[in-house]
mmCIF file of C-alpha atoms in Angstrom:
data_model
loop_
_atom_site.group_PDB
_atom_site.id
_atom_site.type_symbol
_atom_site.label_atom_id
_atom_site.label_comp_id
_atom_site.label_asym_id
_atom_site.label_seq_id
_atom_site.Cartn_x
_atom_site.Cartn_y
_atom_site.Cartn_z
ATOM 1 C CA UNK A 1 0.000 0.000 0.000
ATOM 2 C CA UNK A 2 1.380 3.407 -0.931
ATOM 3 C CA UNK A 3 2.274 5.895 1.780
ATOM 4 C CA UNK A 4 -0.084 8.829 2.230
ATOM 5 C CA UNK A 5 0.765 11.983 0.304
ATOM 6 C CA UNK A 6 1.499 14.144 3.379
ATOM 7 C CA UNK A 7 4.228 11.725 4.499
ATOM 8 C CA UNK A 8 5.895 11.792 1.081
ATOM 9 C CA UNK A 9 5.758 15.573 1.014
ATOM 10 C CA UNK A 10 7.522 15.853 4.369
ATOM 11 C CA UNK A 11 10.860 14.818 2.850
ATOM 12 C CA UNK A 12 12.259 13.413 6.095
ATOM 13 C CA UNK A 13 16.024 12.914 6.147
ATOM 14 C CA UNK A 14 17.309 9.913 8.089
ATOM 15 C CA UNK A 15 20.969 9.300 8.705
ATOM 16 C CA UNK A 16 22.026 5.671 9.344
ATOM 17 C CA UNK A 17 21.190 5.714 13.030
ATOM 18 C CA UNK A 18 18.029 5.491 15.087
ATOM 19 C CA UNK A 19 16.823 9.007 15.898
ATOM 20 C CA UNK A 20 14.788 9.662 19.059
ATOM 21 C CA UNK A 21 12.630 12.785 19.226
ATOM 22 C CA UNK A 22 14.163 15.046 21.920
ATOM 23 C CA UNK A 23 10.871 16.864 22.526
ATOM 24 C CA UNK A 24 8.987 13.646 23.165
ATOM 25 C CA UNK A 25 11.757 12.230 25.343
ATOM 26 C CA UNK A 26 12.009 15.413 27.406
ATOM 27 C CA UNK A 27 8.227 15.717 27.758
ATOM 28 C CA UNK A 28 7.874 12.181 29.098
ATOM 29 C CA UNK A 29 10.634 12.740 31.646
ATOM 30 C CA UNK A 30 9.093 16.003 32.826
ATOM 31 C CA UNK A 31 5.809 14.147 33.283
ATOM 32 C CA UNK A 32 7.514 11.505 35.430
ATOM 33 C CA UNK A 33 9.246 14.246 37.467
ATOM 34 C CA UNK A 34 5.896 15.953 38.146
ATOM 35 C CA UNK A 35 4.457 12.629 39.223
ATOM 36 C CA UNK A 36 7.294 12.208 41.742
ATOM 37 C CA UNK A 37 6.584 15.675 43.128
ATOM 38 C CA UNK A 38 2.901 14.781 43.494
ATOM 39 C CA UNK A 39 3.835 11.631 45.447
ATOM 40 C CA UNK A 40 6.032 13.593 47.858
ATOM 41 C CA UNK A 41 3.360 16.285 48.317
ATOM 42 C CA UNK A 42 0.841 13.596 49.236
ATOM 43 C CA UNK A 43 3.242 11.926 51.679
ATOM 44 C CA UNK A 44 4.096 15.230 53.399
ATOM 45 C CA UNK A 45 0.493 16.424 53.577
ATOM 46 C CA UNK A 46 -0.747 13.138 55.063
ATOM 47 C CA UNK A 47 1.910 13.393 57.799
ATOM 48 C CA UNK A 48 1.657 17.190 58.119
ATOM 49 C CA UNK A 49 1.395 17.051 61.914
ATOM 50 C CA UNK A 50 4.981 15.761 62.049
ATOM 51 C CA UNK A 51 6.364 18.945 60.458
ATOM 52 C CA UNK A 52 6.976 22.345 62.032
ATOM 53 C CA UNK A 53 6.678 25.610 60.183
ATOM 54 C CA UNK A 54 8.855 28.589 61.108
ATOM 55 C CA UNK A 55 5.825 30.608 62.206
ATOM 56 C CA UNK A 56 4.507 27.727 64.342
ATOM 57 C CA UNK A 57 1.482 27.248 62.068
ATOM 58 C CA UNK A 58 0.213 23.898 60.939
ATOM 59 C CA UNK A 59 1.037 22.827 57.384
ATOM 60 C CA UNK A 60 -1.490 23.573 54.654
ATOM 61 C CA UNK A 61 -1.542 21.903 51.228
ATOM 62 C CA UNK A 62 0.304 24.903 49.830
ATOM 63 C CA UNK A 63 2.943 24.481 52.548
ATOM 64 C CA UNK A 64 3.284 20.800 51.587
ATOM 65 C CA UNK A 65 3.826 21.746 47.913
ATOM 66 C CA UNK A 66 6.313 24.443 48.928
ATOM 67 C CA UNK A 67 8.253 22.075 51.188
ATOM 68 C CA UNK A 68 8.304 19.415 48.464
ATOM 69 C CA UNK A 69 9.675 21.741 45.776
ATOM 70 C CA UNK A 70 12.444 23.210 47.940
ATOM 71 C CA UNK A 71 13.356 19.743 49.205
ATOM 72 C CA UNK A 72 13.316 17.976 45.826
ATOM 73 C CA UNK A 73 15.443 20.687 44.253
ATOM 74 C CA UNK A 74 17.813 20.601 47.270
ATOM 75 C CA UNK A 75 17.209 24.317 47.946
ATOM 76 C CA UNK A 76 16.434 23.699 51.634
ATOM 77 C CA UNK A 77 15.449 27.028 53.233
ATOM 78 C CA UNK A 78 14.934 25.311 56.573
ATOM 79 C CA UNK A 79 11.688 27.130 57.449
ATOM 80 C CA UNK A 80 9.730 23.850 57.400
ATOM 81 C CA UNK A 81 11.384 20.881 59.105
ATOM 82 C CA UNK A 82 10.347 17.340 60.047
ATOM 83 C CA UNK A 83 10.302 17.054 63.834
ATOM 84 C CA UNK A 84 8.478 13.818 64.610
ATOM 85 C CA UNK A 85 10.167 10.426 64.329
ATOM 86 C CA UNK A 86 7.674 9.265 61.705
ATOM 87 C CA UNK A 87 8.224 12.338 59.532
ATOM 88 C CA UNK A 88 11.994 11.940 59.706
ATOM 89 C CA UNK A 89 11.740 8.226 58.916
ATOM 90 C CA UNK A 90 9.580 8.982 55.872
ATOM 91 C CA UNK A 91 12.187 11.546 54.752
ATOM 92 C CA UNK A 92 14.937 8.950 55.033
ATOM 93 C CA UNK A 93 13.096 6.073 53.357
ATOM 94 C CA UNK A 94 10.849 7.834 50.835
ATOM 95 C CA UNK A 95 11.600 11.490 50.191
ATOM 96 C CA UNK A 96 15.421 11.332 49.964
ATOM 97 C CA UNK A 97 15.456 8.466 47.374
ATOM 98 C CA UNK A 98 12.739 10.259 45.388
ATOM 99 C CA UNK A 99 14.802 13.460 45.517
ATOM 100 C CA UNK A 100 17.795 11.619 44.051
ATOM 101 C CA UNK A 101 15.602 10.050 41.358
ATOM 102 C CA UNK A 102 14.147 13.465 40.573
ATOM 103 C CA UNK A 103 17.557 15.042 40.061
ATOM 104 C CA UNK A 104 18.851 12.163 37.960
ATOM 105 C CA UNK A 105 15.679 12.052 35.902
ATOM 106 C CA UNK A 106 15.130 15.740 35.272
ATOM 107 C CA UNK A 107 18.578 17.310 35.309
ATOM 108 C CA UNK A 108 20.586 14.374 33.975
ATOM 109 C CA UNK A 109 18.259 13.410 31.163
ATOM 110 C CA UNK A 110 17.647 17.042 30.195
ATOM 111 C CA UNK A 111 21.360 17.479 29.645
ATOM 112 C CA UNK A 112 21.465 14.175 27.777
ATOM 113 C CA UNK A 113 18.594 15.163 25.475
ATOM 114 C CA UNK A 114 20.121 18.563 24.774
ATOM 115 C CA UNK A 115 23.511 16.981 24.111
ATOM 116 C CA UNK A 116 21.937 14.379 21.815
ATOM 117 C CA UNK A 117 20.056 17.063 19.914
ATOM 118 C CA UNK A 118 23.244 19.080 19.571
ATOM 119 C CA UNK A 119 25.167 16.057 18.346
ATOM 120 C CA UNK A 120 22.433 15.309 15.820
ATOM 121 C CA UNK A 121 22.530 18.834 14.453
ATOM 122 C CA UNK A 122 26.309 18.740 14.217
ATOM 123 C CA UNK A 123 26.106 15.373 12.485
ATOM 124 C CA UNK A 124 23.585 16.716 9.964
ATOM 125 C CA UNK A 125 25.711 19.792 9.307
ATOM 126 C CA UNK A 126 28.852 17.683 8.884
ATOM 127 C CA UNK A 127 26.998 15.299 6.554
ATOM 128 C CA UNK A 128 25.808 18.169 4.350
ATOM 129 C CA UNK A 129 29.255 19.758 4.343
ATOM 130 C CA UNK A 130 31.033 16.585 3.224
ATOM 131 C CA UNK A 131 28.335 15.153 0.946
ATOM 132 C CA UNK A 132 29.854 15.953 -2.435
ATOM 133 C CA UNK A 133 30.507 13.736 -5.452
ATOM 134 C CA UNK A 134 28.182 11.180 -3.885
ATOM 135 C CA UNK A 135 25.620 8.825 -5.387
ATOM 136 C CA UNK A 136 21.875 9.402 -5.116
ATOM 137 C CA UNK A 137 19.716 6.275 -5.432
ATOM 138 C CA UNK A 138 16.054 6.968 -6.207
ATOM 139 C CA UNK A 139 14.027 3.958 -5.126
ATOM 140 C CA UNK A 140 15.087 1.238 -2.678
ATOM 141 C CA UNK A 141 13.338 -1.737 -4.197
ATOM 142 C CA UNK A 142 15.021 -4.722 -5.837
ATOM 143 C CA UNK A 143 16.844 -2.587 -8.431
ATOM 144 C CA UNK A 144 17.913 0.036 -5.911
ATOM 145 C CA UNK A 145 19.283 -2.587 -3.517
ATOM 146 C CA UNK A 146 21.180 -4.294 -6.329
ATOM 147 C CA UNK A 147 22.662 -0.941 -7.355
ATOM 148 C CA UNK A 148 23.827 -0.266 -3.792
ATOM 149 C CA UNK A 149 25.347 -3.740 -3.496
ATOM 150 C CA UNK A 150 27.246 -3.327 -6.765
ATOM 151 C CA UNK A 151 28.480 0.140 -5.810
ATOM 152 C CA UNK A 152 29.738 -0.946 -2.394
ATOM 153 C CA UNK A 153 31.413 -4.018 -3.856
ATOM 154 C CA UNK A 154 33.114 -1.716 -6.356
ATOM 155 C CA UNK A 155 34.671 0.416 -3.631
ATOM 156 C CA UNK A 156 32.038 3.109 -3.015
ATOM 157 C CA UNK A 157 31.654 3.850 0.696
ATOM 158 C CA UNK A 158 28.155 3.625 2.142
ATOM 159 C CA UNK A 159 28.659 7.113 3.580
ATOM 160 C CA UNK A 160 28.738 8.379 -0.014
ATOM 161 C CA UNK A 161 25.326 6.946 -0.919
ATOM 162 C CA UNK A 162 21.928 8.439 -0.102
ATOM 163 C CA UNK A 163 18.588 6.774 -0.852
ATOM 164 C CA UNK A 164 15.318 8.521 -1.700
ATOM 165 C CA UNK A 165 12.078 6.549 -1.417
ATOM 166 C CA UNK A 166 8.477 7.586 -0.656
ATOM 167 C CA UNK A 167 7.992 4.497 1.520
ATOM 168 C CA UNK A 168 8.689 4.817 5.228
ATOM 169 C CA UNK A 169 9.504 1.103 5.424
ATOM 170 C CA UNK A 170 12.021 1.310 2.553
ATOM 171 C CA UNK A 171 13.645 4.319 4.198
ATOM 172 C CA UNK A 172 13.997 2.451 7.495
ATOM 173 C CA UNK A 173 15.486 -0.563 5.693
ATOM 174 C CA UNK A 174 18.008 1.662 3.916
ATOM 175 C CA UNK A 175 18.900 3.229 7.257
ATOM 176 C CA UNK A 176 19.375 -0.203 8.851
ATOM 177 C CA UNK A 177 21.671 -1.074 5.922
ATOM 178 C CA UNK A 178 23.945 1.800 6.927
ATOM 179 C CA UNK A 179 22.702 4.317 4.362
ATOM 180 C CA UNK A 180 21.397 7.841 4.724
ATOM 181 C CA UNK A 181 17.813 7.957 3.494
ATOM 182 C CA UNK A 182 15.097 10.467 2.718
ATOM 183 C CA UNK A 183 11.378 9.759 2.773
ATOM 184 C CA UNK A 184 10.029 11.713 -0.156
ATOM 185 C CA UNK A 185 9.050 11.895 -3.808
ATOM 186 C CA UNK A 186 12.124 12.381 -6.012
ATOM 187 C CA UNK A 187 10.025 14.182 -8.624
ATOM 188 C CA UNK A 188 9.873 17.100 -6.172
ATOM 189 C CA UNK A 189 12.703 19.612 -6.324
ATOM 190 C CA UNK A 190 12.887 20.153 -2.554
ATOM 191 C CA UNK A 191 13.433 16.434 -1.959
ATOM 192 C CA UNK A 192 16.373 16.306 -4.371
ATOM 193 C CA UNK A 193 17.764 19.484 -2.817
ATOM 194 C CA UNK A 194 17.765 17.798 0.615
ATOM 195 C CA UNK A 195 19.668 14.885 -0.921
ATOM 196 C CA UNK A 196 22.343 17.340 -2.122
ATOM 197 C CA UNK A 197 21.597 16.255 -5.702
ATOM 198 C CA UNK A 198 23.223 19.441 -7.017
ATOM 199 C CA UNK A 199 26.556 18.158 -5.637
ATOM 200 C CA UNK A 200 26.079 14.506 -6.647
ATOM 201 C CA UNK A 201 28.429 12.704 -8.995
ATOM 202 C CA UNK A 202 25.857 10.124 -10.061
ATOM 203 C CA UNK A 203 22.078 9.828 -9.796
ATOM 204 C CA UNK A 204 20.549 6.388 -10.277
ATOM 205 C CA UNK A 205 16.772 6.375 -10.777
ATOM 206 C CA UNK A 206 14.904 3.096 -10.241
ATOM 207 C CA UNK A 207 11.272 4.124 -9.907
ATOM 208 C CA UNK A 208 8.446 1.678 -10.632
ATOM 209 C CA UNK A 209 6.819 3.953 -13.230
ATOM 210 C CA UNK A 210 8.337 5.460 -16.360
ATOM 211 C CA UNK A 211 6.394 8.721 -16.014
ATOM 212 C CA UNK A 212 7.843 9.205 -12.521
ATOM 213 C CA UNK A 213 11.302 8.380 -13.871
ATOM 214 C CA UNK A 214 10.933 11.037 -16.589
ATOM 215 C CA UNK A 215 9.881 13.738 -14.116
ATOM 216 C CA UNK A 216 12.590 12.772 -11.615
ATOM 217 C CA UNK A 217 15.189 12.880 -14.411
ATOM 218 C CA UNK A 218 14.033 16.314 -15.565
ATOM 219 C CA UNK A 219 14.187 17.684 -12.011
ATOM 220 C CA UNK A 220 17.579 16.121 -11.300
ATOM 221 C CA UNK A 221 19.072 17.382 -14.561
ATOM 222 C CA UNK A 222 17.811 20.904 -13.898
ATOM 223 C CA UNK A 223 19.477 20.821 -10.466
ATOM 224 C CA UNK A 224 22.718 19.263 -11.639
ATOM 225 C CA UNK A 225 23.703 19.659 -15.327
ATOM 226 C CA UNK A 226 26.949 17.721 -14.766
ATOM 227 C CA UNK A 227 25.733 14.636 -12.908
ATOM 228 C CA UNK A 228 25.817 11.268 -14.628
ATOM 229 C CA UNK A 229 22.192 10.105 -14.579
ATOM 230 C CA UNK A 230 21.326 6.450 -15.096
ATOM 231 C CA UNK A 231 17.657 5.474 -15.298
ATOM 232 C CA UNK A 232 15.902 2.118 -15.223
ATOM 233 C CA UNK A 233 13.075 2.190 -17.762
ATOM 234 C CA UNK A 234 10.347 -0.405 -17.976
ATOM 235 C CA UNK A 235 9.272 0.100 -21.604
ATOM 236 C CA UNK A 236 11.600 0.431 -24.608
ATOM 237 C CA UNK A 237 9.374 3.079 -26.185
ATOM 238 C CA UNK A 238 10.047 5.472 -23.289
ATOM 239 C CA UNK A 239 13.829 5.521 -23.710
ATOM 240 C CA UNK A 240 13.768 8.557 -26.025
ATOM 241 C CA UNK A 241 11.687 10.482 -23.465
ATOM 242 C CA UNK A 242 14.255 9.796 -20.764
ATOM 243 C CA UNK A 243 17.104 10.748 -23.087
ATOM 244 C CA UNK A 244 15.388 14.026 -23.878
ATOM 245 C CA UNK A 245 14.779 14.550 -20.159
ATOM 246 C CA UNK A 246 18.514 14.401 -19.471
ATOM 247 C CA UNK A 247 19.365 10.740 -18.829
ATOM 248 C CA UNK A 248 22.917 9.802 -19.820
ATOM 249 C CA UNK A 249 22.171 6.099 -19.795
ATOM 250 C CA UNK A 250 19.026 3.998 -19.699
ATOM 251 C CA UNK A 251 18.590 0.358 -18.788
ATOM 252 C CA UNK A 252 15.463 -1.406 -19.978
ATOM 253 C CA UNK A 253 14.828 -3.677 -17.027
ATOM 254 C CA UNK A 254 11.998 -5.793 -18.452
ATOM 255 C CA UNK A 255 13.756 -6.406 -21.774
ATOM 256 C CA UNK A 256 17.079 -7.117 -20.055
ATOM 257 C CA UNK A 257 15.402 -9.793 -17.960
ATOM 258 C CA UNK A 258 13.735 -11.182 -21.073
ATOM 259 C CA UNK A 259 17.067 -11.408 -22.905
ATOM 260 C CA UNK A 260 18.688 -13.186 -19.954
ATOM 261 C CA UNK A 261 15.822 -15.666 -19.829
ATOM 262 C CA UNK A 262 16.115 -16.312 -23.579
ATOM 263 C CA UNK A 263 19.888 -16.735 -23.350
ATOM 264 C CA UNK A 264 19.486 -19.166 -20.466
ATOM 265 C CA UNK A 265 17.145 -21.178 -22.649
ATOM 266 C CA UNK A 266 19.056 -21.031 -25.945
ATOM 267 C CA UNK A 267 22.646 -20.804 -24.704
ATOM 268 C CA UNK A 268 22.900 -21.618 -20.975
ATOM 269 C CA UNK A 269 26.701 -21.297 -20.841
ATOM 270 C CA UNK A 270 26.627 -17.760 -22.285
ATOM 271 C CA UNK A 271 23.911 -16.719 -19.832
ATOM 272 C CA UNK A 272 26.018 -18.112 -16.990
ATOM 273 C CA UNK A 273 29.052 -16.079 -18.072
ATOM 274 C CA UNK A 274 26.988 -12.883 -18.344
ATOM 275 C CA UNK A 275 25.437 -13.471 -14.940
ATOM 276 C CA UNK A 276 28.910 -14.014 -13.499
ATOM 277 C CA UNK A 277 30.117 -10.732 -14.994
ATOM 278 C CA UNK A 278 27.135 -8.846 -13.599
ATOM 279 C CA UNK A 279 27.423 -10.368 -10.113
ATOM 280 C CA UNK A 280 30.033 -8.439 -8.096
ATOM 281 C CA UNK A 281 32.405 -9.971 -5.607
ATOM 282 C CA UNK A 282 33.571 -13.203 -7.256
ATOM 283 C CA UNK A 283 34.457 -14.739 -10.601
ATOM 284 C CA UNK A 284 34.533 -12.249 -13.465
ATOM 285 C CA UNK A 285 33.544 -8.612 -13.278
ATOM 286 C CA UNK A 286 33.171 -5.704 -15.667
ATOM 287 C CA UNK A 287 35.165 -2.686 -14.496
ATOM 288 C CA UNK A 288 36.450 0.638 -15.737
ATOM 289 C CA UNK A 289 39.966 1.908 -15.102
ATOM 290 C CA UNK A 290 42.515 4.429 -16.309
ATOM 291 C CA UNK A 291 45.044 3.410 -18.929
ATOM 292 C CA UNK A 292 48.420 2.621 -17.355
ATOM 293 C CA UNK A 293 51.511 4.591 -18.463
ATOM 294 C CA UNK A 294 53.140 1.465 -19.910
ATOM 295 C CA UNK A 295 50.019 0.786 -22.003
ATOM 296 C CA UNK A 296 50.040 4.152 -23.793
ATOM 297 C CA UNK A 297 50.890 3.744 -27.497
ATOM 298 C CA UNK A 298 50.004 0.050 -27.499
ATOM 299 C CA UNK A 299 47.006 -1.851 -28.813
ATOM 300 C CA UNK A 300 44.078 -2.552 -26.425
ATOM 301 C CA UNK A 301 44.766 -6.236 -27.044
ATOM 302 C CA UNK A 302 48.182 -5.850 -25.387
ATOM 303 C CA UNK A 303 46.832 -5.023 -21.906
ATOM 304 C CA UNK A 304 46.695 -7.572 -19.103
ATOM 305 C CA UNK A 305 42.894 -7.202 -18.867
ATOM 306 C CA UNK A 306 40.405 -8.128 -21.551
ATOM 307 C CA UNK A 307 39.425 -4.735 -22.989
ATOM 308 C CA UNK A 308 35.842 -4.347 -24.216
ATOM 309 C CA UNK A 309 35.827 -0.642 -24.945
ATOM 310 C CA UNK A 310 37.750 2.608 -24.628
ATOM 311 C CA UNK A 311 36.334 5.925 -23.441
ATOM 312 C CA UNK A 312 38.074 8.815 -25.176
ATOM 313 C CA UNK A 313 36.919 12.440 -25.182
ATOM 314 C CA UNK A 314 33.485 11.460 -23.937
ATOM 315 C CA UNK A 315 32.911 8.790 -26.596
ATOM 316 C CA UNK A 316 32.857 5.017 -26.231
ATOM 317 C CA UNK A 317 34.768 3.018 -28.850
ATOM 318 C CA UNK A 318 34.753 -0.771 -29.129
ATOM 319 C CA UNK A 319 38.195 -2.314 -28.805
ATOM 320 C CA UNK A 320 38.244 -3.291 -32.493
ATOM 321 C CA UNK A 321 37.430 0.164 -33.915
ATOM 322 C CA UNK A 322 40.117 2.037 -35.862
ATOM 323 C CA UNK A 323 39.904 5.115 -33.589
ATOM 324 C CA UNK A 324 41.493 3.153 -30.747
ATOM 325 C CA UNK A 325 44.125 1.078 -32.503
ATOM 326 C CA UNK A 326 46.570 2.518 -29.986
ATOM 327 C CA UNK A 327 45.841 3.718 -26.465
ATOM 328 C CA UNK A 328 46.416 7.326 -25.457
ATOM 329 C CA UNK A 329 47.093 9.058 -22.165
ATOM 330 C CA UNK A 330 43.745 9.926 -20.529
ATOM 331 C CA UNK A 331 41.857 6.955 -21.980
ATOM 332 C CA UNK A 332 39.513 4.990 -19.741
ATOM 333 C CA UNK A 333 39.277 1.256 -20.364
ATOM 334 C CA UNK A 334 36.200 -0.913 -19.933
ATOM 335 C CA UNK A 335 37.623 -4.322 -19.042
ATOM 336 C CA UNK A 336 36.674 -7.803 -17.907
ATOM 337 C CA UNK A 337 38.893 -8.930 -15.058
ATOM 338 C CA UNK A 338 39.161 -11.231 -12.080
ATOM 339 C CA UNK A 339 36.884 -9.945 -9.302
ATOM 340 C CA UNK A 340 39.483 -10.983 -6.698
ATOM 341 C CA UNK A 341 41.913 -8.341 -7.960
ATOM 342 C CA UNK A 342 42.656 -5.547 -5.507
ATOM 343 C CA UNK A 343 40.258 -2.707 -6.137
ATOM 344 C CA UNK A 344 41.094 0.935 -5.806
ATOM 345 C CA UNK A 345 38.439 3.319 -4.481
ATOM 346 C CA UNK A 346 36.201 4.815 -7.108
ATOM 347 C CA UNK A 347 37.411 8.162 -8.368
ATOM 348 C CA UNK A 348 34.825 10.918 -8.716
ATOM 349 C CA UNK A 349 36.102 11.669 -12.208
ATOM 350 C CA UNK A 350 34.134 10.409 -15.177
ATOM 351 C CA UNK A 351 33.848 10.944 -18.872
ATOM 352 C CA UNK A 352 32.476 14.363 -19.866
ATOM 353 C CA UNK A 353 28.823 14.247 -20.732
ATOM 354 C CA UNK A 354 28.429 14.240 -24.506
ATOM 355 C CA UNK A 355 26.320 16.937 -26.111
ATOM 356 C CA UNK A 356 22.880 15.928 -27.260
#
């Protein structure tokens, strides 16, 4: 069931940590503190004959409240004192422990709540200050989770990924997976602004509807003309709309699944190899790396990795094309390699976005 519209419009940011409302926590503790005061007032008023006022009057209810407040806060003016044995015993057994509980509860937890709130604000400010060249994932369903898994296995730190999803449950799951998350609709500009989309290096959009993907792409591209935007599209006929909206790359999820199913039926061994290449962490993997100095001037076939393509000046060339007979300084190679090779952290640099 879809979340109600007001919740999606709130655009709640969650960092990967359980957040407790300081107002609610403080309010509940104040309520408990007032209850303790009421207990002490009742105890003192019931045994009011065992107390002596400075003016030799008997204790009224107001006197009992006054005595309780100055006693519980350890002010102690001394104008009202317990004189009978029973009153002193009640002070020792009941009032003194309640006074200690009161101080611990009210003063201690108030400082704790204020400190927690301050830490949370500092954490938010630090997150916003350092969140640059990060990855924004729109949608935390099956495709979004797979994207996060592939990114982290490729060397991207979880601290550099933020998830946007209108579902509260998906947001909580992303948070429990160690990711910052925002509850909100990524077609809304304010939601993408909260995700620092203007500073993002990549934006991956995996919505369940193509019309939402188009609008989210338009909004993201308007905020960040330089970001590399990859969009999962359900229908082939909508690819041109996403391209016109600003998507750099599109992946047709339904057709890709259909091709894999057909390959598994017609050529099982080929499907197994492709699945291995697309599954990060073991076996073969598809990766992109800079050309090494000793590879410059040589053929792509000479490299230690199996080269599939070469990115040069924002264009992708297949390894067999004449434009890349020899490698040049600044080339980026798309290779198939052993997934067990040591990986270097992902660099924020990427190929310049080609003009449309």
